[in-house]
Coordinates of C-alpha atoms and ligand atoms in Angstrom, one line a residue:
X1 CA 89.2 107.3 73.2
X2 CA 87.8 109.5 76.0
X3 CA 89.5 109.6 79.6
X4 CA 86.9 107.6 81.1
X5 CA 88.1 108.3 84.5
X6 CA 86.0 108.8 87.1
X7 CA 87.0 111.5 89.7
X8 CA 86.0 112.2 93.3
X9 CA 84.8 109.1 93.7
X10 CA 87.9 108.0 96.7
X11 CA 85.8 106.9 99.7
X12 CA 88.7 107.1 101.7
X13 CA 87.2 106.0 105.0
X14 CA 90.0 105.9 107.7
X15 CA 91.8 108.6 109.1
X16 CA 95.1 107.7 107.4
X17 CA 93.8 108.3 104.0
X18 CA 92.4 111.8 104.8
X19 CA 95.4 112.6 105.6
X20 CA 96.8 111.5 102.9
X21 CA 94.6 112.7 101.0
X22 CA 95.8 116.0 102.5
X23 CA 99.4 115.4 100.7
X24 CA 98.0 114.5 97.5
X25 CA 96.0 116.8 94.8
X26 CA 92.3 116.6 96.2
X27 CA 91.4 115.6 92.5
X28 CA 93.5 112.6 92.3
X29 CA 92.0 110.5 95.1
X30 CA 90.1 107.2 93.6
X31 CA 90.8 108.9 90.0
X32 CA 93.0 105.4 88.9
X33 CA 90.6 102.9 90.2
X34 CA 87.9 103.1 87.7
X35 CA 89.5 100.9 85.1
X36 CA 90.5 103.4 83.1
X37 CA 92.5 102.7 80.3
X38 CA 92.0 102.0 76.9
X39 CA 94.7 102.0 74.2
X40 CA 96.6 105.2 74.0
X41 CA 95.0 106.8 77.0
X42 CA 97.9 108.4 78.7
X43 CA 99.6 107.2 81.7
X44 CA 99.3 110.4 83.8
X45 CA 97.3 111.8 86.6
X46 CA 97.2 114.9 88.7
X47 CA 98.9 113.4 91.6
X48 CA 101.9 114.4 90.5
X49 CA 100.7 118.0 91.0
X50 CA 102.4 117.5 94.5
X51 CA 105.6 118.0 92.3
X52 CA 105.8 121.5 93.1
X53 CA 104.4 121.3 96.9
X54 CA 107.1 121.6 99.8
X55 CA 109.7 118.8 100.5
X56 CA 109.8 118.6 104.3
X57 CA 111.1 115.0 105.6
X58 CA 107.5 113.5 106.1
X59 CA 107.7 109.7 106.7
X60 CA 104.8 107.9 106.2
X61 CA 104.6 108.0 109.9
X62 CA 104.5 112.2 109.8
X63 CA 101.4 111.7 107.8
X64 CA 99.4 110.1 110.5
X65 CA 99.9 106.3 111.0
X66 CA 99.7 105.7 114.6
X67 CA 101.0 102.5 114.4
X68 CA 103.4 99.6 112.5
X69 CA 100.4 98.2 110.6
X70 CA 98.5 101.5 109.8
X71 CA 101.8 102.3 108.3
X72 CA 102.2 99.1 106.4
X73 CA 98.7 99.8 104.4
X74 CA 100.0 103.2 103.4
X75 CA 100.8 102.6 99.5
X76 CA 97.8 100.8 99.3
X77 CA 95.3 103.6 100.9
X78 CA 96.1 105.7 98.1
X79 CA 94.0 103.8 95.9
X80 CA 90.4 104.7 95.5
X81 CA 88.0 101.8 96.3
X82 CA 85.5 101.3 93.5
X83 CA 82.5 99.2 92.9
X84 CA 83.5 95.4 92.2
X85 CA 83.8 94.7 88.6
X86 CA 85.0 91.4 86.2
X87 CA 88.1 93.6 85.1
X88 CA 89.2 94.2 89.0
X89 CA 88.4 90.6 89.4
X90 CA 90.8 89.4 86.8
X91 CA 92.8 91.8 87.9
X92 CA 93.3 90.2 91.0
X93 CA 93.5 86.4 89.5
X94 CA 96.0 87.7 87.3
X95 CA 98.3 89.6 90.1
X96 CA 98.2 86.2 91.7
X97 CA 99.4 84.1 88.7
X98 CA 101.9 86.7 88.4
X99 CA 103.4 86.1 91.9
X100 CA 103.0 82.4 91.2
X101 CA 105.6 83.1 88.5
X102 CA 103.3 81.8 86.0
X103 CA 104.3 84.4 82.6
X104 CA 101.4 86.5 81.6
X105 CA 101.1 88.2 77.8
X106 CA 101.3 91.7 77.1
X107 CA 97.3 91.7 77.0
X108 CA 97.4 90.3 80.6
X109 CA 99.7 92.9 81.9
X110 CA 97.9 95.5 80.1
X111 CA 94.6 94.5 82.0
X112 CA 96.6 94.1 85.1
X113 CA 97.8 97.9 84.6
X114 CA 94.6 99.2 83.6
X115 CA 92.3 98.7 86.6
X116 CA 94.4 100.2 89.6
X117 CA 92.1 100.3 92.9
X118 CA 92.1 100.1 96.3
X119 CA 91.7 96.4 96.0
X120 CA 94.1 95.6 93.7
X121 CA 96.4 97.6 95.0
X122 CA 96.6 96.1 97.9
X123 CA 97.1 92.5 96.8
X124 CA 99.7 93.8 94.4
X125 CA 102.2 95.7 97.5
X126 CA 101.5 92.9 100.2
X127 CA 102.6 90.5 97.6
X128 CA 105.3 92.4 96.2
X129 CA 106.6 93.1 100.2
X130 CA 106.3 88.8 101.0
X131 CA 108.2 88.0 98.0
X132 CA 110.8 91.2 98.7
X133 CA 111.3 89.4 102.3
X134 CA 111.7 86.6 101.2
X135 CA 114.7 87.1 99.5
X136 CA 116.3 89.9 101.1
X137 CA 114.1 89.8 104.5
X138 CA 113.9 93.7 106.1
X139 CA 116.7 95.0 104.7
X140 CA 117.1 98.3 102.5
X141 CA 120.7 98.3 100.8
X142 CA 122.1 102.0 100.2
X143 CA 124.8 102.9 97.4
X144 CA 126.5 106.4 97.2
X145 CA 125.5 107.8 94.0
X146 CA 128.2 110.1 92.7
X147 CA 127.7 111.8 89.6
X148 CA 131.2 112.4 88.2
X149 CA 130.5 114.3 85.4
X150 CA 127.6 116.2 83.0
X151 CA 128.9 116.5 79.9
X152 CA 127.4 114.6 77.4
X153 CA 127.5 113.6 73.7
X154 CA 123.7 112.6 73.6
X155 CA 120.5 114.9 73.1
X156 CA 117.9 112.9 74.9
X157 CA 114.6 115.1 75.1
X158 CA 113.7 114.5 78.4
X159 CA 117.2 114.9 80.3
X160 CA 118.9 118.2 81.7
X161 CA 121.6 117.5 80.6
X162 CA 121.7 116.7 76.9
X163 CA 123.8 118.5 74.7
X164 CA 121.6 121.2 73.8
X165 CA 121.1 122.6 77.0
X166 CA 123.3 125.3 76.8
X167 CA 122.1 126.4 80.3
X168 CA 123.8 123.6 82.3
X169 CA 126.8 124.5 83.8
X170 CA 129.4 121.6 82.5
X171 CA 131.9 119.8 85.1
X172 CA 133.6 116.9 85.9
X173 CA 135.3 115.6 88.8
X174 CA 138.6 114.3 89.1
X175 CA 139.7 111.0 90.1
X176 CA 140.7 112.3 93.1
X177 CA 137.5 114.2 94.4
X178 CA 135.7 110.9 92.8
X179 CA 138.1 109.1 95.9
X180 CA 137.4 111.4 98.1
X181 CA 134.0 111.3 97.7
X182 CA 134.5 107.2 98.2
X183 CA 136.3 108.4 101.4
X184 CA 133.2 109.8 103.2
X185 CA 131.0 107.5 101.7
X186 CA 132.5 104.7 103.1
X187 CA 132.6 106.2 107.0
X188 CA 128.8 106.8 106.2
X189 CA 128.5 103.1 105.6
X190 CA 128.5 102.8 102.0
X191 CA 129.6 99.9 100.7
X192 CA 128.5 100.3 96.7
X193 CA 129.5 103.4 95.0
X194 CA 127.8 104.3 91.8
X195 CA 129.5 105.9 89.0
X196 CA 127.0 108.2 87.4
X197 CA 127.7 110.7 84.4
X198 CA 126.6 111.5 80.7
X199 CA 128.8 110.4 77.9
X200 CA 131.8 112.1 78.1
X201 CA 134.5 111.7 76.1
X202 CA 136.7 113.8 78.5
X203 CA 137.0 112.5 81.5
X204 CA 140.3 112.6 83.1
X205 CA 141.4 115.5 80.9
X206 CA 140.9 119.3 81.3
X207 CA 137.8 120.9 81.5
X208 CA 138.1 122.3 77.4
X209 CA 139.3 119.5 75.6
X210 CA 135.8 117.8 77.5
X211 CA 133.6 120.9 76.2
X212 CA 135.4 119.9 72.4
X213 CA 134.2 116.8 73.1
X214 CA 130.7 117.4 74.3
X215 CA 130.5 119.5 71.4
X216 CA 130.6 116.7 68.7
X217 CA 128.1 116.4 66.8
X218 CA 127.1 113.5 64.3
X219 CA 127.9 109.7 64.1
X220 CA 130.8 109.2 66.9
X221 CA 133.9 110.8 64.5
X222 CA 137.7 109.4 64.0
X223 CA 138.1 112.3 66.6
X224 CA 135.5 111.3 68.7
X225 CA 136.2 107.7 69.2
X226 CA 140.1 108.4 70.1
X227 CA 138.8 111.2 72.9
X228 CA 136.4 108.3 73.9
X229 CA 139.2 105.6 74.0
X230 CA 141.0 108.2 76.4
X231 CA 138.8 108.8 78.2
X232 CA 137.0 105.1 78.7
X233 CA 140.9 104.4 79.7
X234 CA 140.8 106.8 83.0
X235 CA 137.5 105.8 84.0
X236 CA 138.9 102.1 84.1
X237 CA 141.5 103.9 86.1
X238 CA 139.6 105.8 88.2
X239 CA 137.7 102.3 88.8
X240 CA 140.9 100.2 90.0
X241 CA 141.9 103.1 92.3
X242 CA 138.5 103.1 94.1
X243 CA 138.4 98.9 93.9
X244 CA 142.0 98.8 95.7
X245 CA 141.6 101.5 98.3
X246 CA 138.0 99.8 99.0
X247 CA 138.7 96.0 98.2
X248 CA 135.1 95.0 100.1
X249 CA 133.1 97.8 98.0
X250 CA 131.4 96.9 95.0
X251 CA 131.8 99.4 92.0
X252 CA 128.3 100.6 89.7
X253 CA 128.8 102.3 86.5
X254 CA 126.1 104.0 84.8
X255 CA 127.8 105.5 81.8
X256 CA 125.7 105.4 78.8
X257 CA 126.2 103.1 75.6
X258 CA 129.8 102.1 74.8
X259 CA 131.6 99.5 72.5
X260 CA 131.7 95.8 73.9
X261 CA 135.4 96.2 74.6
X262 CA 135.0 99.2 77.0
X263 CA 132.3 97.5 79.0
X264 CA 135.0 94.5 79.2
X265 CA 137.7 96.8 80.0
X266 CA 135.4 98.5 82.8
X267 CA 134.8 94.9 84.3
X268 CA 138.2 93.7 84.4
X269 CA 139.3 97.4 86.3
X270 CA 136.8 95.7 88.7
X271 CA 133.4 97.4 87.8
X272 CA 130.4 95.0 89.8
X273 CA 127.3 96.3 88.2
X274 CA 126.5 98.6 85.2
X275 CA 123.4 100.9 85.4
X276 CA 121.7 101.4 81.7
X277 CA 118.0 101.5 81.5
X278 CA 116.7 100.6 77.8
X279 CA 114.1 103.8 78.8
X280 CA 111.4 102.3 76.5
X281 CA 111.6 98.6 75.0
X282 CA 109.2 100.0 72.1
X283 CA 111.2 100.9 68.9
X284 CA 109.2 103.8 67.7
X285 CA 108.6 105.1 71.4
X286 CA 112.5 105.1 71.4
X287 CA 112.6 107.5 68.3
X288 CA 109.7 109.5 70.4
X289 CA 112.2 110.1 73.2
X290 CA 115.5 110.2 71.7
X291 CA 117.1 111.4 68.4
X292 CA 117.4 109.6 65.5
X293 CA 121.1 108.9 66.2
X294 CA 120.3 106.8 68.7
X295 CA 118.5 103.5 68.5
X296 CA 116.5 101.3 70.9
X297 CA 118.3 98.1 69.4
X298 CA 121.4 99.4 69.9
X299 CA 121.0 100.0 73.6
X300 CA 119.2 96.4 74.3
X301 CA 122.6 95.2 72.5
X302 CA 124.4 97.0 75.0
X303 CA 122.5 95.2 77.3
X304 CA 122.7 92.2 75.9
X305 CA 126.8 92.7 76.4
X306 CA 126.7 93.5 79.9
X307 CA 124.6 90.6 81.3
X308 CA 126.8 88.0 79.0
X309 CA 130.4 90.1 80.3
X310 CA 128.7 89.0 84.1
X311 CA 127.8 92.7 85.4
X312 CA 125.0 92.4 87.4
X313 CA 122.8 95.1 84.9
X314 CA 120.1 97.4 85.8
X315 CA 117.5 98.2 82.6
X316 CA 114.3 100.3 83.5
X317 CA 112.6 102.8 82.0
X318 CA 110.6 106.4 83.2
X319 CA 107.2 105.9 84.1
X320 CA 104.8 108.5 82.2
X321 CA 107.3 109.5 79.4
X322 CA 105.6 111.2 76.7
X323 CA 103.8 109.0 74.4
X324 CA 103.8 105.9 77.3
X325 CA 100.7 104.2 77.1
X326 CA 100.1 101.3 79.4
X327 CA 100.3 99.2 76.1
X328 CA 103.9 100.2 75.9
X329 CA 104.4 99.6 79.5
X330 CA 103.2 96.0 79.0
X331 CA 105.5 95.5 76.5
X332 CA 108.5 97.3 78.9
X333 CA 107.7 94.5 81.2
X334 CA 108.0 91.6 79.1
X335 CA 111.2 93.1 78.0
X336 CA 112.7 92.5 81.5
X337 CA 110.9 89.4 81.7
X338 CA 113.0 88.4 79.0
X339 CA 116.4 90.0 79.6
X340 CA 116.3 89.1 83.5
X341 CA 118.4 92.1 84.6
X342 CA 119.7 91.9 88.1
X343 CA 118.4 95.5 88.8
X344 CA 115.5 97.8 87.3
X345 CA 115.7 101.5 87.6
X346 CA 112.2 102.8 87.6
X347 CA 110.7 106.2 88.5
X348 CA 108.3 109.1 87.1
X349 CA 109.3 110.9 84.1
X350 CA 110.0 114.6 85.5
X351 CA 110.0 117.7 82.9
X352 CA 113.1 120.1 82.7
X353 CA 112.3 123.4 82.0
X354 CA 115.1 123.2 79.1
X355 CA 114.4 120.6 77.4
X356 CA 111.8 119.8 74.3
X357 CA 109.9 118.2 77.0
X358 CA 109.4 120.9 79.3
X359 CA 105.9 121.3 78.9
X360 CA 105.0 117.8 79.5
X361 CA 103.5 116.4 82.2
X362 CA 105.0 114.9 84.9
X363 CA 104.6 110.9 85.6
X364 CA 102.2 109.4 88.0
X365 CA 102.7 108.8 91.7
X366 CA 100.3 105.6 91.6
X367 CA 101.2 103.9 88.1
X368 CA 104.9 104.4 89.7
X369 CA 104.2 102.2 92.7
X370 CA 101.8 100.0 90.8
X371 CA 104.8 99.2 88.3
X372 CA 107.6 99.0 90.9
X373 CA 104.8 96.3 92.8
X374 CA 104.8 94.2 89.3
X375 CA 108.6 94.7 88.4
X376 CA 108.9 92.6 92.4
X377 CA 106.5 90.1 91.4
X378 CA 108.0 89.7 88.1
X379 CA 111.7 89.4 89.0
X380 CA 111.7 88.5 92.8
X381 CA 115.0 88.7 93.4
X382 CA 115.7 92.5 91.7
X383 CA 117.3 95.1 92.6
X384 CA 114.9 97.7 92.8
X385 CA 115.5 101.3 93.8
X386 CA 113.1 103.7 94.9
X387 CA 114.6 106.4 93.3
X388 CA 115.2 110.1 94.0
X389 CA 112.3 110.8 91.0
X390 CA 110.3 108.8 92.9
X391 CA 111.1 111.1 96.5
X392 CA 110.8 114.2 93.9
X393 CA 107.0 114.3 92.7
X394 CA 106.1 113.4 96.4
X395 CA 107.5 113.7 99.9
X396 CA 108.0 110.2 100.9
X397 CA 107.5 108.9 97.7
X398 CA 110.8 106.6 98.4
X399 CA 109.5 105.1 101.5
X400 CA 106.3 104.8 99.3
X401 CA 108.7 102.5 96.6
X402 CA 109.9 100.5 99.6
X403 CA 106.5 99.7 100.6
X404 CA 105.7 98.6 97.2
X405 CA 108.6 95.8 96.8
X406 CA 111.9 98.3 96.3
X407 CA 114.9 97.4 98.6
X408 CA 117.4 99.7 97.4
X409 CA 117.6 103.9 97.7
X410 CA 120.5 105.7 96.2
X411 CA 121.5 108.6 98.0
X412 CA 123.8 111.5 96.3
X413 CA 127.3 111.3 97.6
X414 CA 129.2 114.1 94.7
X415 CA 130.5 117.2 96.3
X416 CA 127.7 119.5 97.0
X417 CA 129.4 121.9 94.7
X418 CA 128.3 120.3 91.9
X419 CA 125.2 118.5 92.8
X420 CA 123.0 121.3 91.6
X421 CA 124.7 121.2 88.1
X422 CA 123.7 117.7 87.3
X423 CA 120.1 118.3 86.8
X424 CA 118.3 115.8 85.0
X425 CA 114.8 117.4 86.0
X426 CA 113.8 120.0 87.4
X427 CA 113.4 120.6 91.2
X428 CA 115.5 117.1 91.7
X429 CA 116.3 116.7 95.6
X430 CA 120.0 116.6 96.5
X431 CA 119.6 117.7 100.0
X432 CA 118.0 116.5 103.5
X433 CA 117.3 112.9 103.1
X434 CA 118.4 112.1 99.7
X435 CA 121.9 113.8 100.5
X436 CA 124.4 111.0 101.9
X437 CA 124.6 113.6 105.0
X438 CA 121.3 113.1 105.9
X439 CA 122.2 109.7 106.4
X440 CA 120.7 109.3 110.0
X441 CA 117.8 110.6 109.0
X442 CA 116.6 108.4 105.8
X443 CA 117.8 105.7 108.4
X444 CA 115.2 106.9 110.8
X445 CA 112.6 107.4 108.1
X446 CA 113.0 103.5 106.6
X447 CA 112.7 102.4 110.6
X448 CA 109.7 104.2 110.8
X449 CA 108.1 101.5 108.0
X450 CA 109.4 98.5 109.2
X451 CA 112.8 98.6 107.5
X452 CA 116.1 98.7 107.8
X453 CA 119.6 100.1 106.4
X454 CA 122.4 97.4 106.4
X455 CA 126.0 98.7 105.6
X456 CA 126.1 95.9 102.7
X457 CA 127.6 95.7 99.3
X458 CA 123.8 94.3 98.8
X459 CA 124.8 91.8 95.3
X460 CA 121.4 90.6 93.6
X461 CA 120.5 87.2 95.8
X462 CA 122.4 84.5 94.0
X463 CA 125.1 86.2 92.2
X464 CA 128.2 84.2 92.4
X465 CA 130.6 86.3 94.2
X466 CA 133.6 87.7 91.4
X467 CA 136.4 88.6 93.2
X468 CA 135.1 90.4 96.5
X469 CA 133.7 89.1 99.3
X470 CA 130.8 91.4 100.9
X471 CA 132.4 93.1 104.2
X472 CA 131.1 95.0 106.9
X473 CA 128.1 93.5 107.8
X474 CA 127.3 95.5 110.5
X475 CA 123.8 98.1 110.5
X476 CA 124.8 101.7 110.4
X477 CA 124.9 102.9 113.7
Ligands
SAH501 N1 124.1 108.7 80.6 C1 123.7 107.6 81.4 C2 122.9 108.1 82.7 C3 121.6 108.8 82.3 S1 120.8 109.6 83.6 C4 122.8 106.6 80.6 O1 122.6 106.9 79.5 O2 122.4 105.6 81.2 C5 120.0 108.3 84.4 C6 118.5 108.1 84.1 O3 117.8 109.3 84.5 C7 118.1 108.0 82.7 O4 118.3 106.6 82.2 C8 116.7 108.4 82.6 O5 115.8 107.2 82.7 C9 116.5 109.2 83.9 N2 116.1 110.6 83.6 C10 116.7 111.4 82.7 N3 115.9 112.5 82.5 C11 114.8 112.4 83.3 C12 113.7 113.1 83.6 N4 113.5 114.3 83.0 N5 112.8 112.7 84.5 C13 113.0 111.5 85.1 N6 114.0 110.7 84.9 C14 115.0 111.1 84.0

């Protein structure tokens, strides 16, 4: 089960992909397109050595298109060209059923994620950016993330802010700077704010009964469950306030795993959407990532819940988790195939320097895009962020996503006071571009590729309309 791949061998030709090359780890270029997985081989490369290389704003534009088109082949010229083969040539038939919507099996999606060239490459993101017009045309729909608090009951080995980390400074905000946050958000020309926290079973209390909480340890105790109950009760709360002082505005949560009833209580309060990616559809994967009080099963039946209560729901899962294999990623796929979730959270799996994972490496650039491309084809008429993970391992790497079939980015709307505290991996960006302040400039940088930020509620094409009816239809000035 050697790494077969070949490196050095990107002929990149044109002048964009030198300088491309430039931004990338020399050692990456062409090192995907050789066909090179076989069971178990790991789904990483070096690109995402550019984790740790400076952040300046640079647009695919900065990087040396000269031109609308140049800039349209950008994803795409990351991919090493490689001698023709059968594999890239099934490859390519099979993308094509794909975006026929004909279903493939997991050993077809595996084969489609295994050879990832220049060629395929490109069929995949042109495809993936006809079918994203289609449905939602040139337009990139924003929602103010705010993360309202990092406490948290769980012990997830990949996140910042599990339990264990005694390092994280704990907060949560109050309903009030939640609002506030709501306030500015909306002049900014927000029209979805999303509800982001761990699982807290203090919100809407002070600051030590929280930490009690957090503390818990164990199956959810008699204790546990009634700070829960309290606290599930203000976040339904905190929900109506924000639904009736923005009646047009569509409400996401993105709260964790919770009992049937809270999830019903959260959608009558007037919750839209509900954010809760099943992280890996693979049981024993699941026990790789996670402790062994938490399940896999139990979080697709949370899942489950949410699509049949009528939130528009959002599965996904890291790309490059330890123990992923493009095997398991097959299988994530035909998960969503089946489930049909309105939106699909999907970005690299980024270490934290204090967590059990922190000497893992970080996800792949490529397989990223490559997976966002196939998550368009799959579901044509998703949701699909290209999330701050994504603009993390790479600058760009969110106008990358939205050349690769995402429509949606999620910029950080909490108070900067606490944005460095909610740390899910290490060197996340909460600033320039990804900050809701800089606003005018992530507009600028989505121009630049051919796109375009609306101030829309942006609802998954089709949904019936609940109780709101979308407002402000204007573009951001
Ligand atoms: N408590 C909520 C929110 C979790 S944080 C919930 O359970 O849904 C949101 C997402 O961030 C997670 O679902 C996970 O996929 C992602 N995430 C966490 N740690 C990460 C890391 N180290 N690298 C990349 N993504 C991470």
């Amino acid at each position: 089960m050697g790494d077969k791949r070949k490196t050095g061998t990107g002929s990149q030709g044109g002048t964009l992909g030198e300088e491309i090359a430039e931004n990338l780890a020399e050692s990456d270029m062409g090192r995907d397109a050789s066909g090179a997985a076989e069971t178990g081989t790991r789904t990483k490369e070096e690109d995402s050595e550019a984790a740790g290389a400076g952040r300046e704003n640079r647009s695919p534009a900065a990087l040396g298109g000269t031109g609308f088109r140049e800039e349209y082949e950008f994803p795409e010229a990351l991919f090493g060209e490689v001698p023709a083969s059968r594999e890239e040539e099934r490859c390519l038939r099979l993308i094509a059923r794909l975006a026929r919507g004909e279903r493939l099996t997991e050993e077809e999606f595996f084969a489609v994620l295994s050879v990832r060239s220049r060629k395929t490459a490109s069929l995949l993101f042109r495809t993936a950016r006809r079918v994203r017009e289609q449905f939602y045309g040139k337009r990139v729909f924003i929602r103010g993330l705010i993360e309202f608090t990092n406490y948290c009951r769980n012990d997830c080995y990949y996140c910042g802010i599990r339990r264990s980390n005694r390092e994280a400074d704990r907060y949560r905000l109050t309903q009030e700077e939640i609002l506030s946050c709501c306030e500015e958000g909306f002049r900014l020309g927000f029209r979805t704010f999303v509800l982001q926290g761990g699982e807290d079973g203090g919100y809407g209390r002070e600051k030590e009964a929280g930490r009690e909480a957090a503390r818990d340890r164990g199956k959810e105790t008699g204790r546990e469950t009634a700070a829960f109950y309290k606290s599930d009760l203000a976040l339904a709360e905190t929900v109506r306030a924000i639904k009736s002082r923005f009646p047009g505005c569509a409400v996401t949560l993105s709260a964790g795993e919770r009992p049937r009833e809270i999830y019903e209580l959260w959608f009558d309060a007037g919750a839209d959407r509900y954010l809760l990616r099943h992280e890996t559809a693979d049981e024993e994967h699941y026990r790789r990532l996670h402790p062994s009080r938490m399940s896999g099963s139990y979080r697709k039946e949370c899942l489950k819940d949410l699509k049949e209560i009528g939130f528009q729901t959002g599965a996904g899962m890291m790309i490059g988790s330890p123990g992923q294999t493009e095997r398991l990623l097959a299988r994530d796929l035909i998960f969503l195939r089946e489930l049909k979730p309105e939106m699909v959270g999907i970005g690299p799996f980024i270490p934290h320097h204090a967590t059990p994972f922190a000497g893992e490496r970080p996800g792949s650039l490529k397989l990223t895009l490559y997976v966002l491309g196939l998550v368009r084809l799959l579901l044509p008429k998703v949701l699909l962020p290209a999330t701050t993970a994504l603009g993390t391992i790479v600058p760009g790497g969110r106008e990358l996503g939205l050349l690769c079939g995402a429509n949606v980015v999620m910029p950080n709307l909490s108070p900067a006071s606490v944005r460095e505290k909610y740390l899910l991996y290490d060197n996340k960006l909460s600033t320039g571009r990804e900050a809701a302040e800089g606003l005018m400039k992530l507009r600028r940088s989505v121009e630049n590729i051919g796109y375009e930020i609306v101030a829309e509620r942006g609802d998954w094409a089709g949904f019936p309309k609940r109780r709101d009816r979308p407002n402000g239809m204007r573009p951001l000035l």
